[in-house]
Amino acid sequence: MFCVAPTELETKMNITKGGLVLFSANSNSSCMELSKKIAERLGVEMGKVQVYQEPNRETRVQIQESVRGKDVFIIQTVSKDVNTTIMELLIMVYACKTSCAKSIIGVIPYFPYSKQCKMRKRGSIVSKLLASMMCKAGLTHLITMDLHQKEIQGFFNIPVDNLRASPFLLQYIQEEIPDYRNAVIVAKSPASAKRAQSFAERLRLGIAVIHGEAQDAESDLVDGRHSPPMVRSVAAIHPSLEIPMLIPKEKPPITVVGDVGGRIAIIVDDIIDDVDSFLAAAETLKERGAYKIFVMATHGLLSSDAPRLIEESAIDEVVVTNTIPHEIQKLQCPKIKTVDISMILSEAIRRIHNGESMSYLFRNIGLDD
């Protein structure tokens, strides 16, 4: 178990050296709740800044206090308008850079465009583009949480601290799920099996993996460009060459590897956005005899009709952290619960500002976590 002890962190939280400025780059007030919690834990006031949209939809940022020679931490939570969120961050970072800030640290709990981190057909690696834009704007350090793919850290040429929300989710399971010892950790696709294994080993529970037609479609997408085209062209290929063609994939019938009969099923993943795959997994688990179904994830995007679909589904509870604001979704669906992760973000800010080691926040975390 690697849960962060609240008392140990809270005793250190209000101890920061001078020269720290905390900004929220959000123009949307609903996105500022996490920033306020972090400031409260650090015992500092939020920096004075105006972020707003002009009538022509241009983003304007006005910093209203001196940041010269200071460590500036810019907290940016992703709103529904993700592209505006990115521009707010980039403009504020650049404004701090041109105002002679000593260092500019971005605190971005959910890194946007993280799913677009592989080349697919003739697309682009958008998360690499975004990383380059942030570095070019003047970011000197990044604090984020549970990147969709840990390799995204390599897109940056600045230090990146990829914190983990799993200690808080594990703590929730132990304290809020009665009879969790009768639970089984479920991966809704083979792609999330490593995360499920990590949870299962720390809770000393069994594991089950759903494989087949209901698996996440993302695992079937190729990272090449599909060139040359599938139709064989005599003019394009030399007659003496016989290039072997890859056999197309065929999904097997849906199966659940592991016993879930008469057990509590806890599905774990990093992001809940389009909930169709989670609903299909829940139906499959119900058919296999699971009597209660929980879904746990770090980032609750919960786009479109997700709250309504969850409310009408076989899922009993969806637990996400507050890396992304979802108060409206909680009003639409009482099954959605929130775990606060402001404590670990506050401690990361304090340690970076005071020049302390970050290793304490990564205790017992392996390569697969």
GROMACS .gro file of C-alpha atoms in nm:
model
  369
    1MET     CA    1   0.000   0.000   0.000
    2PHE     CA    2   0.130   0.346  -0.080
    3CYS     CA    3  -0.147   0.571   0.050
    4VAL     CA    4  -0.024   0.918   0.140
    5ALA     CA    5  -0.075   0.976   0.512
    6PRO     CA    6  -0.292   1.289   0.548
    7THR     CA    7  -0.155   1.390   0.888
    8GLU     CA    8   0.207   1.376   0.771
    9LEU     CA    9   0.136   1.599   0.472
   10GLU     CA   10  -0.092   1.841   0.652
   11THR     CA   11   0.172   1.917   0.916
   12LYS     CA   12   0.404   2.037   0.637
   13MET     CA   13   0.148   2.204   0.414
   14ASN     CA   14   0.157   2.562   0.541
   15ILE     CA   15   0.539   2.583   0.544
   16THR     CA   16   0.649   2.762   0.225
   17LYS     CA   17   0.928   3.008   0.162
   18GLY     CA   18   0.849   3.350   0.018
   19GLY     CA   19   0.833   3.422  -0.351
   20LEU     CA   20   0.551   3.182  -0.443
   21VAL     CA   21   0.264   3.301  -0.660
   22LEU     CA   22  -0.038   3.083  -0.733
   23PHE     CA   23  -0.257   3.160  -1.034
   24SER     CA   24  -0.565   3.000  -1.182
   25ALA     CA   25  -0.573   3.030  -1.560
   26ASN     CA   26  -0.943   2.950  -1.591
   27SER     CA   27  -1.195   3.209  -1.703
   28ASN     CA   28  -1.471   2.964  -1.606
   29SER     CA   29  -1.548   3.003  -1.234
   30SER     CA   30  -1.662   2.639  -1.201
   31CYS     CA   31  -1.306   2.531  -1.285
   32MET     CA   32  -1.150   2.729  -0.998
   33GLU     CA   33  -1.263   2.506  -0.708
   34LEU     CA   34  -0.950   2.290  -0.720
   35SER     CA   35  -0.727   2.600  -0.727
   36LYS     CA   36  -0.898   2.737  -0.415
   37LYS     CA   37  -0.852   2.409  -0.228
   38ILE     CA   38  -0.482   2.399  -0.318
   39ALA     CA   39  -0.432   2.761  -0.205
   40GLU     CA   40  -0.611   2.689   0.123
   41ARG     CA   41  -0.389   2.389   0.194
   42LEU     CA   42  -0.075   2.589   0.116
   43GLY     CA   43  -0.190   2.880   0.330
   44VAL     CA   44  -0.148   3.135   0.050
   45GLU     CA   45  -0.380   3.370  -0.134
   46MET     CA   46  -0.462   3.319  -0.502
   47GLY     CA   47  -0.268   3.558  -0.724
   48LYS     CA   48  -0.451   3.853  -0.877
   49VAL     CA   49  -0.518   3.792  -1.246
   50GLN     CA   50  -0.796   3.855  -1.496
   51VAL     CA   51  -0.870   3.592  -1.760
   52TYR     CA   52  -1.159   3.660  -1.992
   53GLN     CA   53  -1.290   3.630  -2.347
   54GLU     CA   54  -1.317   3.933  -2.573
   55PRO     CA   55  -1.641   3.978  -2.772
   56ASN     CA   56  -1.457   3.835  -3.075
   57ARG     CA   57  -1.371   3.519  -2.867
   58GLU     CA   58  -1.005   3.610  -2.825
   59THR     CA   59  -0.858   3.523  -2.485
   60ARG     CA   60  -0.708   3.807  -2.281
   61VAL     CA   61  -0.495   3.770  -1.966
   62GLN     CA   62  -0.407   4.059  -1.734
   63ILE     CA   63  -0.168   3.980  -1.445
   64GLN     CA   64  -0.234   4.233  -1.170
   65GLU     CA   65   0.065   4.180  -0.941
   66SER     CA   66   0.443   4.154  -0.976
   67VAL     CA   67   0.589   3.811  -1.055
   68ARG     CA   68   0.949   3.927  -1.113
   69GLY     CA   69   1.195   3.676  -0.967
   70LYS     CA   70   0.918   3.455  -0.823
   71ASP     CA   71   0.814   3.093  -0.861
   72VAL     CA   72   0.482   3.106  -1.045
   73PHE     CA   73   0.248   2.805  -1.030
   74ILE     CA   74  -0.034   2.813  -1.285
   75ILE     CA   75  -0.320   2.574  -1.211
   76GLN     CA   76  -0.530   2.486  -1.513
   77THR     CA   77  -0.822   2.243  -1.498
   78VAL     CA   78  -0.979   2.144  -1.827
   79SER     CA   79  -1.326   2.277  -1.902
   80LYS     CA   80  -1.570   2.160  -2.169
   81ASP     CA   81  -1.412   2.411  -2.409
   82VAL     CA   82  -1.072   2.241  -2.411
   83ASN     CA   83  -0.918   2.459  -2.682
   84THR     CA   84  -0.999   2.779  -2.493
   85THR     CA   85  -0.849   2.618  -2.182
   86ILE     CA   86  -0.523   2.556  -2.369
   87MET     CA   87  -0.505   2.913  -2.501
   88GLU     CA   88  -0.568   3.054  -2.152
   89LEU     CA   89  -0.277   2.851  -2.020
   90LEU     CA   90  -0.037   2.937  -2.303
   91ILE     CA   91  -0.111   3.311  -2.287
   92MET     CA   92  -0.072   3.320  -1.908
   93VAL     CA   93   0.257   3.126  -1.922
   94TYR     CA   94   0.392   3.366  -2.185
   95ALA     CA   95   0.273   3.667  -1.984
   96CYS     CA   96   0.466   3.541  -1.680
   97LYS     CA   97   0.773   3.474  -1.894
   98THR     CA   98   0.776   3.828  -2.033
   99SER     CA   99   0.721   3.961  -1.679
  100CYS     CA  100   1.053   3.804  -1.568
  101ALA     CA  101   0.920   3.523  -1.346
  102LYS     CA  102   1.200   3.309  -1.202
  103SER     CA  103   1.024   2.982  -1.291
  104ILE     CA  104   0.683   2.895  -1.435
  105ILE     CA  105   0.535   2.564  -1.325
  106GLY     CA  106   0.217   2.435  -1.486
  107VAL     CA  107  -0.017   2.233  -1.263
  108ILE     CA  108  -0.238   2.050  -1.513
  109PRO     CA  109  -0.405   1.755  -1.336
  110TYR     CA  110  -0.560   1.624  -1.660
  111PHE     CA  111  -0.336   1.672  -1.963
  112PRO     CA  112  -0.563   1.748  -2.264
  113TYR     CA  113  -0.527   1.562  -2.594
  114SER     CA  114  -0.348   1.282  -2.407
  115LYS     CA  115  -0.539   1.018  -2.604
  116GLN     CA  116  -0.386   1.153  -2.925
  117CYS     CA  117  -0.035   1.041  -2.836
  118LYS     CA  118   0.019   0.788  -3.118
  119MET     CA  119   0.037   0.816  -3.494
  120ARG     CA  120  -0.279   0.675  -3.651
  121LYS     CA  121  -0.316   0.659  -4.027
  122ARG     CA  122  -0.237   1.009  -4.157
  123GLY     CA  123  -0.320   1.193  -3.837
  124SER     CA  124  -0.075   1.359  -3.600
  125ILE     CA  125   0.061   1.320  -3.247
  126VAL     CA  126  -0.128   1.613  -3.098
  127SER     CA  127   0.000   1.567  -2.743
  128LYS     CA  128   0.355   1.615  -2.876
  129LEU     CA  129   0.246   1.939  -3.046
  130LEU     CA  130   0.084   2.060  -2.723
  131ALA     CA  131   0.397   1.977  -2.522
  132SER     CA  132   0.611   2.176  -2.766
  133MET     CA  133   0.374   2.474  -2.746
  134MET     CA  134   0.386   2.475  -2.365
  135CYS     CA  135   0.766   2.463  -2.359
  136LYS     CA  136   0.791   2.735  -2.625
  137ALA     CA  137   0.552   2.959  -2.430
  138GLY     CA  138   0.789   2.947  -2.132
  139LEU     CA  139   0.685   2.657  -1.906
  140THR     CA  140   0.982   2.536  -1.698
  141HIS     CA  141   0.821   2.244  -1.511
  142LEU     CA  142   0.498   2.043  -1.533
  143ILE     CA  143   0.295   1.875  -1.261
  144THR     CA  144   0.025   1.642  -1.392
  145MET     CA  145  -0.158   1.329  -1.284
  146ASP     CA  146  -0.203   0.983  -1.437
  147LEU     CA  147  -0.106   1.056  -1.797
  148HIS     CA  148  -0.297   0.836  -2.041
  149GLN     CA  149   0.039   0.703  -2.159
  150LYS     CA  150   0.346   0.759  -1.940
  151GLU     CA  151   0.558   0.798  -2.254
  152ILE     CA  152   0.402   1.144  -2.301
  153GLN     CA  153   0.662   1.268  -2.050
  154GLY     CA  154   0.921   1.220  -2.325
  155PHE     CA  155   0.747   1.479  -2.544
  156PHE     CA  156   0.867   1.753  -2.307
  157ASN     CA  157   1.218   1.894  -2.274
  158ILE     CA  158   1.141   2.014  -1.921
  159PRO     CA  159   1.094   1.817  -1.594
  160VAL     CA  160   0.756   1.641  -1.567
  161ASP     CA  161   0.613   1.502  -1.242
  162ASN     CA  162   0.339   1.250  -1.325
  163LEU     CA  163   0.163   1.206  -0.989
  164ARG     CA  164  -0.068   0.913  -0.912
  165ALA     CA  165  -0.426   0.921  -0.786
  166SER     CA  166  -0.433   0.549  -0.703
  167PRO     CA  167  -0.350   0.598  -0.329
  168PHE     CA  168  -0.668   0.802  -0.287
  169LEU     CA  169  -0.881   0.558  -0.490
  170LEU     CA  170  -0.742   0.262  -0.294
  171GLN     CA  171  -0.823   0.444   0.028
  172TYR     CA  172  -1.178   0.503  -0.096
  173ILE     CA  173  -1.222   0.132  -0.169
  174GLN     CA  174  -1.104   0.035   0.178
  175GLU     CA  175  -1.312   0.294   0.364
  176GLU     CA  176  -1.629   0.334   0.155
  177ILE     CA  177  -1.700  -0.007   0.001
  178PRO     CA  178  -1.840  -0.246   0.261
  179ASP     CA  179  -1.711  -0.602   0.231
  180TYR     CA  180  -1.446  -0.497  -0.023
  181ARG     CA  181  -1.260  -0.817   0.065
  182ASN     CA  182  -1.525  -0.996  -0.142
  183ALA     CA  183  -1.441  -0.782  -0.446
  184VAL     CA  184  -1.256  -0.855  -0.768
  185ILE     CA  185  -1.067  -0.589  -0.967
  186VAL     CA  186  -1.178  -0.586  -1.331
  187ALA     CA  187  -1.000  -0.462  -1.644
  188LYS     CA  188  -1.262  -0.382  -1.908
  189SER     CA  189  -1.006  -0.458  -2.180
  190PRO     CA  190  -0.662  -0.622  -2.195
  191ALA     CA  191  -0.514  -0.273  -2.240
  192SER     CA  192  -0.604  -0.179  -1.880
  193ALA     CA  193  -0.493  -0.510  -1.728
  194LYS     CA  194  -0.172  -0.363  -1.582
  195ARG     CA  195  -0.363  -0.097  -1.389
  196ALA     CA  196  -0.608  -0.360  -1.262
  197GLN     CA  197  -0.321  -0.586  -1.156
  198SER     CA  198  -0.163  -0.300  -0.960
  199PHE     CA  199  -0.489  -0.236  -0.770
  200ALA     CA  200  -0.546  -0.609  -0.709
  201GLU     CA  201  -0.196  -0.670  -0.571
  202ARG     CA  202  -0.216  -0.377  -0.331
  203LEU     CA  203  -0.562  -0.473  -0.205
  204ARG     CA  204  -0.475  -0.847  -0.200
  205LEU     CA  205  -0.771  -0.920  -0.429
  206GLY     CA  206  -0.832  -1.127  -0.740
  207ILE     CA  207  -0.837  -0.992  -1.093
  208ALA     CA  208  -1.065  -1.044  -1.394
  209VAL     CA  209  -1.019  -0.927  -1.754
  210ILE     CA  210  -1.294  -0.876  -2.012
  211HIS     CA  211  -1.182  -0.981  -2.356
  212GLY     CA  212  -1.366  -0.989  -2.687
  213GLU     CA  213  -1.623  -0.774  -2.865
  214ALA     CA  214  -1.680  -0.538  -2.572
  215GLN     CA  215  -1.314  -0.442  -2.539
  216ASP     CA  216  -1.203  -0.084  -2.589
  217ALA     CA  217  -1.191   0.003  -2.958
  218GLU     CA  218  -0.871   0.200  -2.900
  219SER     CA  219  -0.671  -0.123  -2.867
  220ASP     CA  220  -0.758  -0.214  -3.227
  221LEU     CA  221  -0.636   0.110  -3.381
  222VAL     CA  222  -0.302   0.090  -3.555
  223ASP     CA  223  -0.025   0.341  -3.509
  224GLY     CA  224   0.098   0.327  -3.870
  225ARG     CA  225  -0.020   0.519  -4.172
  226HIS     CA  226  -0.179   0.234  -4.375
  227SER     CA  227   0.065   0.291  -4.660
  228PRO     CA  228   0.084   0.147  -4.920
  229PRO     CA  229  -0.293   0.103  -4.971
  230MET     CA  230  -0.451  -0.237  -4.918
  231VAL     CA  231  -0.525  -0.278  -5.292
  232ARG     CA  232  -0.217  -0.424  -5.459
  233SER     CA  233  -0.078  -0.199  -5.731
  234VAL     CA  234   0.141  -0.368  -5.993
  235ALA     CA  235   0.303  -0.038  -6.087
  236ALA     CA  236   0.393   0.043  -5.725
  237ILE     CA  237   0.552  -0.292  -5.633
  238HIS     CA  238   0.841  -0.455  -5.818
  239PRO     CA  239   0.729  -0.784  -5.978
  240SER     CA  240   1.001  -0.981  -5.800
  241LEU     CA  241   0.887  -0.861  -5.453
  242GLU     CA  242   0.617  -1.039  -5.257
  243ILE     CA  243   0.545  -0.831  -4.949
  244PRO     CA  244   0.357  -1.040  -4.692
  245MET     CA  245   0.025  -0.887  -4.588
  246LEU     CA  246  -0.071  -0.873  -4.219
  247ILE     CA  247  -0.367  -1.098  -4.136
  248PRO     CA  248  -0.663  -0.878  -4.029
  249LYS     CA  249  -0.774  -0.899  -3.667
  250GLU     CA  250  -1.095  -1.072  -3.570
  251LYS     CA  251  -1.239  -1.020  -3.224
  252PRO     CA  252  -1.320  -1.340  -3.036
  253PRO     CA  253  -1.655  -1.388  -2.862
  254ILE     CA  254  -1.675  -1.191  -2.539
  255THR     CA  255  -1.525  -1.371  -2.241
  256VAL     CA  256  -1.445  -1.285  -1.881
  257VAL     CA  257  -1.114  -1.428  -1.767
  258GLY     CA  258  -1.159  -1.469  -1.391
  259ASP     CA  259  -1.441  -1.548  -1.150
  260VAL     CA  260  -1.686  -1.265  -1.069
  261GLY     CA  261  -1.985  -1.474  -0.958
  262GLY     CA  262  -2.125  -1.355  -0.624
  263ARG     CA  263  -1.855  -1.087  -0.598
  264ILE     CA  264  -1.829  -0.708  -0.601
  265ALA     CA  265  -1.678  -0.602  -0.935
  266ILE     CA  266  -1.456  -0.293  -0.933
  267ILE     CA  267  -1.368  -0.172  -1.286
  268VAL     CA  268  -1.056   0.049  -1.289
  269ASP     CA  269  -0.930   0.279  -1.564
  270ASP     CA  270  -0.762   0.618  -1.601
  271ILE     CA  271  -1.031   0.810  -1.795
  272ILE     CA  272  -1.411   0.793  -1.809
  273ASP     CA  273  -1.533   0.987  -2.110
  274ASP     CA  274  -1.757   0.796  -2.349
  275VAL     CA  275  -1.919   0.545  -2.113
  276ASP     CA  276  -2.043   0.290  -2.370
  277SER     CA  277  -1.757   0.048  -2.305
  278PHE     CA  278  -1.814   0.073  -1.927
  279LEU     CA  279  -2.185   0.006  -1.967
  280ALA     CA  280  -2.114  -0.299  -2.184
  281ALA     CA  281  -1.863  -0.426  -1.928
  282ALA     CA  282  -2.116  -0.378  -1.647
  283GLU     CA  283  -2.382  -0.575  -1.835
  284THR     CA  284  -2.135  -0.856  -1.898
  285LEU     CA  285  -2.035  -0.868  -1.531
  286LYS     CA  286  -2.399  -0.875  -1.420
  287GLU     CA  287  -2.462  -1.169  -1.653
  288ARG     CA  288  -2.163  -1.347  -1.500
  289GLY     CA  289  -2.304  -1.307  -1.148
  290ALA     CA  290  -2.146  -0.991  -1.003
  291TYR     CA  291  -2.393  -0.844  -0.753
  292LYS     CA  292  -2.246  -0.494  -0.727
  293ILE     CA  293  -2.045  -0.294  -0.980
  294PHE     CA  294  -1.819   0.003  -0.912
  295VAL     CA  295  -1.624   0.204  -1.168
  296MET     CA  296  -1.314   0.393  -1.054
  297ALA     CA  297  -1.100   0.630  -1.260
  298THR     CA  298  -0.875   0.932  -1.214
  299HIS     CA  299  -1.025   1.164  -1.475
  300GLY     CA  300  -1.402   1.198  -1.506
  301LEU     CA  301  -1.465   1.376  -1.836
  302LEU     CA  302  -1.819   1.230  -1.847
  303SER     CA  303  -1.901   1.389  -2.181
  304SER     CA  304  -2.235   1.415  -2.358
  305ASP     CA  305  -2.510   1.192  -2.208
  306ALA     CA  306  -2.274   1.005  -1.976
  307PRO     CA  307  -2.456   1.099  -1.649
  308ARG     CA  308  -2.795   0.985  -1.782
  309LEU     CA  309  -2.653   0.662  -1.923
  310ILE     CA  310  -2.477   0.582  -1.594
  311GLU     CA  311  -2.795   0.651  -1.396
  312GLU     CA  312  -2.991   0.408  -1.614
  313SER     CA  313  -2.720   0.140  -1.618
  314ALA     CA  314  -2.627  -0.160  -1.403
  315ILE     CA  315  -2.339   0.039  -1.251
  316ASP     CA  316  -2.392   0.108  -0.880
  317GLU     CA  317  -2.132   0.382  -0.834
  318VAL     CA  318  -1.877   0.579  -1.036
  319VAL     CA  319  -1.583   0.719  -0.840
  320VAL     CA  320  -1.358   0.984  -0.997
  321THR     CA  321  -1.119   1.248  -0.866
  322ASN     CA  322  -1.159   1.625  -0.897
  323THR     CA  323  -0.888   1.668  -1.163
  324ILE     CA  324  -1.177   1.782  -1.384
  325PRO     CA  325  -1.482   1.972  -1.251
  326HIS     CA  326  -1.801   1.765  -1.278
  327GLU     CA  327  -2.046   1.923  -1.033
  328ILE     CA  328  -2.317   1.951  -1.300
  329GLN     CA  329  -2.281   1.581  -1.386
  330LYS     CA  330  -2.314   1.492  -1.016
  331LEU     CA  331  -2.644   1.679  -0.999
  332GLN     CA  332  -2.768   1.479  -1.299
  333CYS     CA  333  -2.646   1.146  -1.160
  334PRO     CA  334  -2.623   1.076  -0.782
  335LYS     CA  335  -2.416   0.765  -0.858
  336ILE     CA  336  -2.111   0.983  -0.933
  337LYS     CA  337  -1.881   1.032  -0.632
  338THR     CA  338  -1.571   1.252  -0.602
  339VAL     CA  339  -1.235   1.193  -0.434
  340ASP     CA  340  -1.032   1.507  -0.354
  341ILE     CA  341  -0.668   1.499  -0.470
  342SER     CA  342  -0.578   1.861  -0.383
  343MET     CA  343  -0.359   1.734  -0.098
  344ILE     CA  344  -0.097   1.567  -0.320
  345LEU     CA  345  -0.093   1.859  -0.568
  346SER     CA  346  -0.040   2.103  -0.280
  347GLU     CA  347   0.246   1.898  -0.142
  348ALA     CA  348   0.408   1.875  -0.487
  349ILE     CA  349   0.390   2.256  -0.520
  350ARG     CA  350   0.538   2.305  -0.173
  351ARG     CA  351   0.826   2.065  -0.237
  352ILE     CA  352   0.916   2.212  -0.575
  353HIS     CA  353   0.906   2.568  -0.440
  354ASN     CA  354   1.123   2.477  -0.139
  355GLY     CA  355   1.366   2.271  -0.346
  356GLU     CA  356   1.283   1.945  -0.166
  357SER     CA  357   1.290   1.594  -0.309
  358MET     CA  358   0.975   1.467  -0.482
  359SER     CA  359   1.056   1.101  -0.412
  360TYR     CA  360   0.824   1.096  -0.108
  361LEU     CA  361   0.525   1.133  -0.341
  362PHE     CA  362   0.638   0.836  -0.552
  363ARG     CA  363   0.697   0.580  -0.278
  364ASN     CA  364   0.629   0.217  -0.377
  365ILE     CA  365   0.535   0.317  -0.731
  366GLY     CA  366   0.666   0.074  -0.993
  367LEU     CA  367   0.707   0.106  -1.368
  368ASP     CA  368   0.363  -0.047  -1.431
  369ASP     CA  369   0.174   0.183  -1.190
   0.00000   0.00000   0.00000
